[in-house]
XYZ file of C-alpha atoms in Angstrom:
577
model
C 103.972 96.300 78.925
C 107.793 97.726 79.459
C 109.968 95.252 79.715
C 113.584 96.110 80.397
C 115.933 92.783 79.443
C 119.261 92.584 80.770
C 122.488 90.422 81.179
C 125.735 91.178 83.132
C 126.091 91.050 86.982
C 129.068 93.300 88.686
C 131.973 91.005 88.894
C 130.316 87.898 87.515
C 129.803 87.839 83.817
C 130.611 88.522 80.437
C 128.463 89.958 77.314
C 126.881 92.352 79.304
C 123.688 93.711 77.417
C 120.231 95.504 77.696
C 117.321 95.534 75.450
C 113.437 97.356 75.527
C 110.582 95.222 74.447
C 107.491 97.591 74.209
C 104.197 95.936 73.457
C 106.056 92.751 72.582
C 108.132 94.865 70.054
C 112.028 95.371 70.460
C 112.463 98.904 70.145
C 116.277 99.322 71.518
C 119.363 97.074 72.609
C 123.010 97.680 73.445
C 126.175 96.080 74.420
C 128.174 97.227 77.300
C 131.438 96.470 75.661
C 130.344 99.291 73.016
C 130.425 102.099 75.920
C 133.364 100.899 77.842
C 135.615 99.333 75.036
C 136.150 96.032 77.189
C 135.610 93.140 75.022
C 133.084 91.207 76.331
C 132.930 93.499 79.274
C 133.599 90.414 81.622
C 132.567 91.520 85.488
C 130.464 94.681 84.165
C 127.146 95.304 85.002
C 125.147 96.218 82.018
C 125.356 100.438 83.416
C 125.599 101.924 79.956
C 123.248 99.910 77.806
C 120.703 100.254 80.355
C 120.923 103.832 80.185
C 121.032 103.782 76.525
C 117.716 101.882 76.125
C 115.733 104.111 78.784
C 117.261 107.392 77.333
C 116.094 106.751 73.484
C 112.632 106.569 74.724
C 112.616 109.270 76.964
C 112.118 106.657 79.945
C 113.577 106.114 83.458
C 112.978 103.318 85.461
C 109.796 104.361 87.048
C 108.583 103.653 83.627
C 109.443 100.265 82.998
C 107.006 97.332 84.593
C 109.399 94.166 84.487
C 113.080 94.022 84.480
C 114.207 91.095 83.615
C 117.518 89.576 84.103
C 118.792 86.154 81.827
C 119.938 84.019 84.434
C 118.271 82.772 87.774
C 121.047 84.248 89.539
C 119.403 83.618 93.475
C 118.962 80.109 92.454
C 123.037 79.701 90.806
C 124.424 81.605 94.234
C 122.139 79.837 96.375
C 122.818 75.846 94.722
C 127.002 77.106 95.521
C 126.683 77.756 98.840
C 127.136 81.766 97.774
C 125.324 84.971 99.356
C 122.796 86.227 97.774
C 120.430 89.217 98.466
C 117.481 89.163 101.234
C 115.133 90.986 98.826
C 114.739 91.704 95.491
C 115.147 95.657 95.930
C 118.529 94.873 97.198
C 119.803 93.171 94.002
C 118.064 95.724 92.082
C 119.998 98.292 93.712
C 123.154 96.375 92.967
C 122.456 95.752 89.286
C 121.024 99.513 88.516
C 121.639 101.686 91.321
C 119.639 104.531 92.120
C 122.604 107.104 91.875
C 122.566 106.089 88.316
C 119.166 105.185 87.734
C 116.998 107.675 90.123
C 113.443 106.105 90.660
C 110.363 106.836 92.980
C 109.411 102.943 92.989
C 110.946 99.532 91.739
C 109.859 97.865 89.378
C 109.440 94.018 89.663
C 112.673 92.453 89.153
C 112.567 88.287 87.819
C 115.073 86.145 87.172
C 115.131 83.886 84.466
C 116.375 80.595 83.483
C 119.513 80.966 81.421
C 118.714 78.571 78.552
C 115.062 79.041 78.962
C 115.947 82.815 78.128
C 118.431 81.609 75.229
C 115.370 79.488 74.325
C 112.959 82.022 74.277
C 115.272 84.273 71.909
C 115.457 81.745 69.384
C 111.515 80.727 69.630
C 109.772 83.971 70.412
C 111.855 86.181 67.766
C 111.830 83.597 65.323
C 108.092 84.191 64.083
C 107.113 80.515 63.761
C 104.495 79.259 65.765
C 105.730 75.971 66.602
C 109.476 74.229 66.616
C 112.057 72.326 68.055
C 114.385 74.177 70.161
C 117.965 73.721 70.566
C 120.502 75.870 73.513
C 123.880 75.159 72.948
C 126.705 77.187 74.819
C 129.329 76.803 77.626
C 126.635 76.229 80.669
C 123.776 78.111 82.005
C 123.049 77.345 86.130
C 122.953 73.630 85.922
C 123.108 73.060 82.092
C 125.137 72.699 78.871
C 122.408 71.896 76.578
C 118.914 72.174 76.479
C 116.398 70.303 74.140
C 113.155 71.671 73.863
C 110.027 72.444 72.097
C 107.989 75.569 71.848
C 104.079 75.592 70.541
C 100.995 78.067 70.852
C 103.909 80.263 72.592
C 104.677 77.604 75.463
C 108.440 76.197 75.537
C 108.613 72.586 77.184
C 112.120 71.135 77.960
C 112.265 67.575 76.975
C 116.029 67.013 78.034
C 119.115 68.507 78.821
C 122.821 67.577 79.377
C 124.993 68.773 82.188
C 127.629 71.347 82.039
C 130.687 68.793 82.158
C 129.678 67.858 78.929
C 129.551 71.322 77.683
C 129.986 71.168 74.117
C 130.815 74.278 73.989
C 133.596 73.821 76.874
C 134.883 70.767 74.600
C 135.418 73.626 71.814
C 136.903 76.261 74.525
C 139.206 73.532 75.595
C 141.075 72.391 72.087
C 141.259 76.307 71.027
C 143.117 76.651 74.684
C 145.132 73.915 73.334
C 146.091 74.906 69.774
C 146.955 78.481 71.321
C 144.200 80.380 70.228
C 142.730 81.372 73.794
C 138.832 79.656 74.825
C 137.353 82.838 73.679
C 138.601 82.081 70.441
C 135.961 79.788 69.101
C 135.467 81.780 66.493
C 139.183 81.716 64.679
C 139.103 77.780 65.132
C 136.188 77.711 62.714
C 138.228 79.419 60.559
C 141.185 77.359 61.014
C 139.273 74.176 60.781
C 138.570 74.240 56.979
C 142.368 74.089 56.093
C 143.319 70.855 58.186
C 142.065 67.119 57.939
C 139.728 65.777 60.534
C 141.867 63.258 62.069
C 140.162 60.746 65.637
C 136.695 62.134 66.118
C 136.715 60.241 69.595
C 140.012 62.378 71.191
C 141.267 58.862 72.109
C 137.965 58.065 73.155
C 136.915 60.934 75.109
C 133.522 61.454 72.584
C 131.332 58.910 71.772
C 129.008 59.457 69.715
C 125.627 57.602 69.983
C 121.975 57.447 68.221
C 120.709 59.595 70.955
C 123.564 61.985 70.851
C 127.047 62.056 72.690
C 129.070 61.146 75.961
C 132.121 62.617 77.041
C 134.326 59.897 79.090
C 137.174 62.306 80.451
C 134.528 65.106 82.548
C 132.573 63.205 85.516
C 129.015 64.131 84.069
C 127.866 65.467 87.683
C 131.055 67.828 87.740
C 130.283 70.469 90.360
C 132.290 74.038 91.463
C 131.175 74.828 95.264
C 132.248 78.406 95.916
C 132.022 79.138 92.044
C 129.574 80.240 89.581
C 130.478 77.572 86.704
C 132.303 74.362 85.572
C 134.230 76.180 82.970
C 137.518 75.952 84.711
C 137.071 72.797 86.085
C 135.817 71.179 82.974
C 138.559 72.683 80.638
C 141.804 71.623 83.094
C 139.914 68.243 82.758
C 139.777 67.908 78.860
C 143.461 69.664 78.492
C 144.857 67.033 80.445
C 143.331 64.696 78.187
C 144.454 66.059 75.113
C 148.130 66.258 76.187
C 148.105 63.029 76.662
C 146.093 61.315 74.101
C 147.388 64.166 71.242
C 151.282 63.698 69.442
C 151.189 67.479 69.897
C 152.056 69.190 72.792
C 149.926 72.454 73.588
C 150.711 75.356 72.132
C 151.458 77.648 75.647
C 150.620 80.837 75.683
C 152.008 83.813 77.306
C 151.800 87.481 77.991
C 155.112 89.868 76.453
C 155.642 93.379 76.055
C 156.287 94.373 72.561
C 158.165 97.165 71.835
C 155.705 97.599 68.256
C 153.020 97.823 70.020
C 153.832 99.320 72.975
C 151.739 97.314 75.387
C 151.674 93.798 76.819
C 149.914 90.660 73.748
C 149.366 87.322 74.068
C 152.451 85.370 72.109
C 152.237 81.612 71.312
C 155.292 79.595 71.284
C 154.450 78.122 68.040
C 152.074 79.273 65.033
C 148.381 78.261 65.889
C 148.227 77.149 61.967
C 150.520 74.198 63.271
C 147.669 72.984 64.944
C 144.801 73.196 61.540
C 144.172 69.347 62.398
C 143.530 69.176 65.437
C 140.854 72.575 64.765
C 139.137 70.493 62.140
C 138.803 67.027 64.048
C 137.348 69.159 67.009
C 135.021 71.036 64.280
C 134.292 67.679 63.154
C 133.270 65.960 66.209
C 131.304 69.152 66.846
C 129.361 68.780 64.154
C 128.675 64.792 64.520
C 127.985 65.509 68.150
C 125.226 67.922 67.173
C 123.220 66.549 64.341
C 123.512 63.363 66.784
C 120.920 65.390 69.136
C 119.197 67.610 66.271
C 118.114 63.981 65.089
C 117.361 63.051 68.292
C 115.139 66.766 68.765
C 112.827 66.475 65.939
C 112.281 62.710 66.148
C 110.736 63.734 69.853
C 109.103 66.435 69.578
C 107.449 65.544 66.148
C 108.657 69.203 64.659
C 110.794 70.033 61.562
C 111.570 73.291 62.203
C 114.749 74.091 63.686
C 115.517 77.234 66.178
C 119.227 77.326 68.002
C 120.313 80.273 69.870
C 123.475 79.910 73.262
C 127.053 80.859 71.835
C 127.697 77.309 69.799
C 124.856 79.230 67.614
C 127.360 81.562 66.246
C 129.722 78.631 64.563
C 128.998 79.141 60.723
C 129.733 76.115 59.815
C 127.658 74.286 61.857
C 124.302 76.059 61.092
C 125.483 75.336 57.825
C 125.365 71.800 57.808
C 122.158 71.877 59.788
C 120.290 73.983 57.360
C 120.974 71.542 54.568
C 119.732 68.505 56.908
C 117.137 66.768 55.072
C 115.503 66.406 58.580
C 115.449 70.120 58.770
C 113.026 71.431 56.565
C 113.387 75.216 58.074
C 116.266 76.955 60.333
C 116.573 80.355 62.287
C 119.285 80.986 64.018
C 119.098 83.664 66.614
C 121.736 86.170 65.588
C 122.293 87.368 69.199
C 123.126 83.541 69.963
C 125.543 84.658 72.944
C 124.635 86.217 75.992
C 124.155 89.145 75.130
C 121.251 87.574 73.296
C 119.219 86.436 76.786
C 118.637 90.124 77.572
C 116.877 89.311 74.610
C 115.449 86.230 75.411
C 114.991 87.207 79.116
C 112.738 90.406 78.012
C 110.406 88.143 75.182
C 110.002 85.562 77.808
C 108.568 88.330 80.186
C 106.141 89.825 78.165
C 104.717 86.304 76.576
C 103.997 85.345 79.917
C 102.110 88.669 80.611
C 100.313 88.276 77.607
C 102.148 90.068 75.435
C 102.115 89.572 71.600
C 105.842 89.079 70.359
C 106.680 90.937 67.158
C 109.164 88.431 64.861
C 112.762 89.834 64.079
C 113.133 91.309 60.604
C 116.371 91.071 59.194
C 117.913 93.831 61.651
C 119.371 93.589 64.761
C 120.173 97.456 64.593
C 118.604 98.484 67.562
C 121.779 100.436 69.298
C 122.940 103.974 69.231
C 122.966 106.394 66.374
C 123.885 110.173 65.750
C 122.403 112.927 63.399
C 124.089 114.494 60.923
C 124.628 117.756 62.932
C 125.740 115.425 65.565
C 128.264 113.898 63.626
C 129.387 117.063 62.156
C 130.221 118.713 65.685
C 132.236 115.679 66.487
C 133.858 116.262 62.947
C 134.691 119.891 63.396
C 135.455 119.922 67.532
C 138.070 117.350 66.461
C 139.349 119.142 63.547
C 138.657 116.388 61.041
C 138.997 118.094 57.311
C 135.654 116.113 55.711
C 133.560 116.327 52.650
C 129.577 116.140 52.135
C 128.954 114.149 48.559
C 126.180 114.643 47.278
C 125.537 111.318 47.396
C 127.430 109.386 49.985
C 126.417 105.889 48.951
C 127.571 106.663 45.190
C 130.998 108.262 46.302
C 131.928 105.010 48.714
C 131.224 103.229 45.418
C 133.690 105.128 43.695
C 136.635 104.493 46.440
C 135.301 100.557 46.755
C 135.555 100.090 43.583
C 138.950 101.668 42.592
C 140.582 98.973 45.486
C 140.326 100.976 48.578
C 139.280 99.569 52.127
C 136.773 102.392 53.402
C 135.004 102.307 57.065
C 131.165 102.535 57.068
C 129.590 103.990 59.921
C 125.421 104.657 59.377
C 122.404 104.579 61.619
C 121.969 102.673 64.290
C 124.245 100.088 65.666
C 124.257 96.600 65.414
C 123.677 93.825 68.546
C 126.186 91.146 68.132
C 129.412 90.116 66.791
C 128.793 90.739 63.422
C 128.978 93.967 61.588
C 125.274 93.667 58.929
C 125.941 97.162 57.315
C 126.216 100.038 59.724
C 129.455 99.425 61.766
C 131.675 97.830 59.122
C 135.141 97.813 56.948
C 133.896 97.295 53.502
C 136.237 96.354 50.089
C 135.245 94.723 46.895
C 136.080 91.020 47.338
C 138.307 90.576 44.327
C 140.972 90.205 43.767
C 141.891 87.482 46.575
C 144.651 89.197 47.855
C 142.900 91.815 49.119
C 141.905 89.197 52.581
C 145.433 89.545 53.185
C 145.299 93.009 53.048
C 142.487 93.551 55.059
C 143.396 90.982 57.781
C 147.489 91.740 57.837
C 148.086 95.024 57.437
C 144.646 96.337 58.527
C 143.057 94.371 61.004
C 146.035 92.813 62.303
C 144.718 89.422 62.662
C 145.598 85.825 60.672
C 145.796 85.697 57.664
C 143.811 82.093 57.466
C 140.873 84.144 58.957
C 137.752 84.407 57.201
C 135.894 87.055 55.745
C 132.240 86.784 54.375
C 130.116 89.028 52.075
C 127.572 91.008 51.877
C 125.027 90.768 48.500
C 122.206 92.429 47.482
C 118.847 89.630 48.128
C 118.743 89.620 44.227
C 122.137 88.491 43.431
C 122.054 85.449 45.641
C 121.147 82.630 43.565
C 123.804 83.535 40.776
C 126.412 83.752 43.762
C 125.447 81.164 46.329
C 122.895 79.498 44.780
C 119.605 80.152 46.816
C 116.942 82.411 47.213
C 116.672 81.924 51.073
C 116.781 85.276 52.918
C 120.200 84.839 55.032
C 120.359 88.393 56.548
C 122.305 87.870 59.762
C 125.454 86.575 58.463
C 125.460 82.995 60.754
C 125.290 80.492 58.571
C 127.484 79.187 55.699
C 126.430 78.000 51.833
C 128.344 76.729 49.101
C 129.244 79.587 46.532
C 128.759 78.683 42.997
C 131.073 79.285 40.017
C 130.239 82.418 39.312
C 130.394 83.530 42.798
C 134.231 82.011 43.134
C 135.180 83.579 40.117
C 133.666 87.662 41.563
C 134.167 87.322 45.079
C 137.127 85.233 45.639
C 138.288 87.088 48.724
C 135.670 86.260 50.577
C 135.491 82.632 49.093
C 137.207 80.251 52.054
C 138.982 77.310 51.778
C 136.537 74.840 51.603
C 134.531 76.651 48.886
C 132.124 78.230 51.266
C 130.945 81.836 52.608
C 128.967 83.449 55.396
C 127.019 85.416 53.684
C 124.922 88.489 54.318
C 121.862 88.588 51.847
C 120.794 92.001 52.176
C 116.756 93.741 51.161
C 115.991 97.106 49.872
C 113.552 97.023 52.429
C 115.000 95.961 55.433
C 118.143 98.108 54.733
C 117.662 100.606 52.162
C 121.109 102.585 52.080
C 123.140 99.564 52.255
C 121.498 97.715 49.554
C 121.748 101.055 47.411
C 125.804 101.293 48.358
C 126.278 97.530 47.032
C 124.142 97.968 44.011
C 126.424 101.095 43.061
C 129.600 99.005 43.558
C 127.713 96.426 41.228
C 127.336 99.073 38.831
C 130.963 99.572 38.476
C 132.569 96.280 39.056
C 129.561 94.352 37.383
C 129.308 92.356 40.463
C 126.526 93.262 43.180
C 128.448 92.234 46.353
C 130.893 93.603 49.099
C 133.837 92.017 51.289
C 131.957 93.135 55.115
C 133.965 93.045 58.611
C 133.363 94.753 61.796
C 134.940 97.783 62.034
C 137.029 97.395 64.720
C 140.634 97.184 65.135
C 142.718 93.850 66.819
C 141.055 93.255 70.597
C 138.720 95.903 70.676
C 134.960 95.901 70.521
C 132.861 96.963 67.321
C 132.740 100.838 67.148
C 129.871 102.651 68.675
C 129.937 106.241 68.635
C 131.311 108.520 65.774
C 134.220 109.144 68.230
C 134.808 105.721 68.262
C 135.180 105.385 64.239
C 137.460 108.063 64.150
C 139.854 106.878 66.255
C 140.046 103.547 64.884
C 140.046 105.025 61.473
C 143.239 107.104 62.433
C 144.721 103.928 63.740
C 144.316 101.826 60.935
C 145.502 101.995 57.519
C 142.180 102.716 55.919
C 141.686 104.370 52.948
C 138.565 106.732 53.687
C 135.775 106.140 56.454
C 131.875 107.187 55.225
C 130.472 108.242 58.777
C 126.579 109.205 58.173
C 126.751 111.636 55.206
C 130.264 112.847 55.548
C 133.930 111.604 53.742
C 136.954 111.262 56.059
C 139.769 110.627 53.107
C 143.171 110.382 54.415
C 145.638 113.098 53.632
C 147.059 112.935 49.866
C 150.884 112.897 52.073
C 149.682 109.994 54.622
C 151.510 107.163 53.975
C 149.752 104.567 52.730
C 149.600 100.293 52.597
C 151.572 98.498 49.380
C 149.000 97.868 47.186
C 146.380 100.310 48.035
């Protein structure tokens, strides 16, 4: 069975993404954003990744048997009173049009539940047989959170909340508020550690009960006729909340040109770290709100095992405090928690119900892109890029890493997701501490409260964070010990935590080679890992992609495949470097 998973819908979505399940194995997946350089790549059809995923394998369309899409899109248009399609073929041909995808037949097109998709990526890639399940993200057609169970490869839904109290639209709404943009769930996690939790209630908008949580300020049946969500609706009704139950007024946002830059940014009338408080009372009453239900989840359905995937999934911190449960005797945490994850889950789903055996994720979620060495060298030498070939490429990043320079790595395949595992990322040792504020102010541009997290080799963990639990995808966060404070401190936040990366020989043999040679000079088997990517702009893809962001940014030397890109002796170069 070829089953071709996608998410994305022209004009209606964000995270557009495509994946190929063969035989119940994933075998490729892509991002759209990673073609087109649109974060997110709201509105866009998933064009490129689709093509992507057929073109590795040498397939077109008339190849594939199911293509399956991670949201019941005819039921969401038809419960808002929208159009939708008379026939299947006719929403194929919108999705993947045959001028772009030429075909002698269709293949069967099915739509499925959005967090029965997220669902299925957490259960069916997980490799357990049995668990509870747990969706958590802004809304799916008529949902904000899903509890659920999945054994012998069925999933059940035992209850659900509504999307007005979206937990993750609670989260959207305060970053809105504290000036960091609802996209920006991900820097409020980071701001959260420095503040104090202050009213876990928002003036008593959240209660939190034995079963779980209510939200007081969003009518629970909320509904958008002539829209495809609540978010809008359900964020203008929290932010009027806030402004008046908070002493602090919102932190506006607006759009400037600056004359640095030379293009229009997003400016905040005052500094975002004004507002640390308020980030950790909503992380806070996140977190309360949660283990409320994950209590709640494995007291009904009997299970101990713990499997979360929708885009709450990706806060750190969180899974963190859910792992070390004593209620929670195992976690997984699909790494793809976002939608780009239900092509995914939409694709899995398929091919269990056609009988399909799933194959179990691995520690990888490298199933994008990649280039050849000759391929890389023609982009090298068409572009006039002056290069070396070490004889050992692994062995000279070592030598740059480890004499304080910030190099870009850029080797085999490319990652799914937001975070870069060890082929698309900006790599440093993680001491001393000032080299975060290197790396996030005069590299990345970003704040310099942000976060970075490391990656180790498997058999340093337990001197560094204190376990010998595989933690490959870099979504959850542990306590560091001493000794790991005292090697890594740049990657060491404030509240004495990391998201770490544990990474195998097996899983990724020239990664785990690279950080044992930086452990053989600095006596410390660990890196500093980001995505390699500059400020608003997607992950790089293609070798094109890395050079241009390497030329942008003040990097010292970028490792793409087996070649060195050092920067010229008279290039001026960052303070400290």
């Amino acid at each position: 069975m070829r089953v071709l998973g996608v998410n994305g819908w022209p004009g209606a979505s964000h995270d557009g993404a495509a994946c190929l399940v063969v035989d119940g194995e994933v075998v490729a997946l892509a991002e759209e954003e990673r073609f087109t350089r649109n974060k997110h790549a709201y509105g866009e059809a998933p064009l490129n990744a689709a093509a992507h995923c057929l073109a590795d394998h040498g397939l077109t369309l008339d190849d594939i048997d199911i293509v399956a899409h991670g949201w019941d899109l005819p039921k969401l248009f038809r419960d808002r009173d929208l159009d939708w399609f008379a026939t299947d073929a006719d929403a194929l041909e919108h999705l993947l049009p045959k001028a772009l995808f030429p075909r002698t037949r269709d293949p069967r097109l099915t739509f499925v539940d959005h967090h029965i998709a997220h669902a299925a990526s957490a259960y069916h890639l997980s490799g357990r047989d049995r668990g509870a399940i747990l969706v958590l993200d802004g809304q799916g057609e008529d949902v904000s959170t899903t509890l659920a169970v999945g054994i012998d490869g069925e999933i059940k839904t035992l209850r659900a909340y509504t999307p007005g109290w979206s937990l993750g639209y609670f989260y959207a709404a305060v970053c809105e508020y504290a000036g960091l943009g609802a996209d920006a769930a991900g820097k409020m996690m980071g701001l959260a550690s420095y503040g104090t939790p202050q009213d876990l209630t928002f003036g008593g908008a959240l209660d939190f009960t034995d079963e779980g949580f209510a939200i007081s300020v969003v009518p629970p049946d909320l509904r958008s006729i002539g829209g495809t969500d609540e978010e809008t609706a359900t964020i203008r009704h929290w932010l009027a909340h806030l402004e008046n139950a908070l002493p602090d007024a919102p932190n506006r946002r607006a759009r400037r040109f600056s004359a640095r830059l030379g293009r229009y940014t997003t400016v905040t009338e005052r500094d975002p770290f004004e507002y640390r408080d308020l980030a950790a009372t909503a992380q806070a009453a996140l977190e309360r709100a949660v283990m409320a239900v994950v209590r709640t989840l494995l007291r009904e359905s009997g299970e101990s095992t713990l499997l979360i995937a929708g885009g709450v999934g990706f806060n750190a911190t969180l899974n963190g405090k859910l792992m070390r449960m004593p209620e929670v005797r195992d976690l997984f945490v699909q790494p793809l928690a976002g939608d780009q994850g239900v092509s995914l889950g939409a694709a899995v789903w398929a091919a269990a119900q056609e009988g399909d055996r799933i194959q179990p994720m691995k520690g990888s979620v490298a199933w994008g892109p990649q280039w050849s060495p000759e391929q890389i060298r023609h982009v090298l030498e068409s572009t006039g890029t002056a290069y070396t070939e070490p004889a050992d490429i692994a062995a000279a990043t070592a030598d740059l890493l480890a004499a304080g320079g910030v190099v870009g790595w850029f080797q085999g395949r490319a990652e799914g997701g937001p975070r870069a595992l060890g082929h698309r990322s900006m790599l440093a040792v993680p001491s001393p501490e000032r080299t975060r504020d290197r790396v996030n102010v005069r590299i990345k541009d970003r704040e310099a409260w942000r976060p970075f997290a490391p990656s180790m080799r498997q058999e340093a963990a337990e001197a560094l964070i204190g376990t010998t639990t595989p933690l490959p995808y870099m979504i959850v966060t542990t306590p560091v010990t001493e000794a790991g404070a005292a090697v890594m401190p740049a990657v060491v936040h404030s509240d004495r935590t990391t998201r770490p990366q544990t990474v195998s020989a097996d899983v990724d043999p020239l990664y785990h080679r690279l950080i044992g040679e930086v452990g053989d000079r600095t006596g410390a088997a660990v890196v500093l890992n980001t995505s390699f990517n500059g400020r608003d702009e997607p992950v790089v893809c293609s070798p094109g992609d890395a050079l241009a962001t390497f030329h942008r940014l003040p990097m010292d030397a970028l490792a793409l495949g087996p070649f060195l890109v050092r920067r010229p002796d008279d290039a001026p170069r960052e303070a400290g470097a």
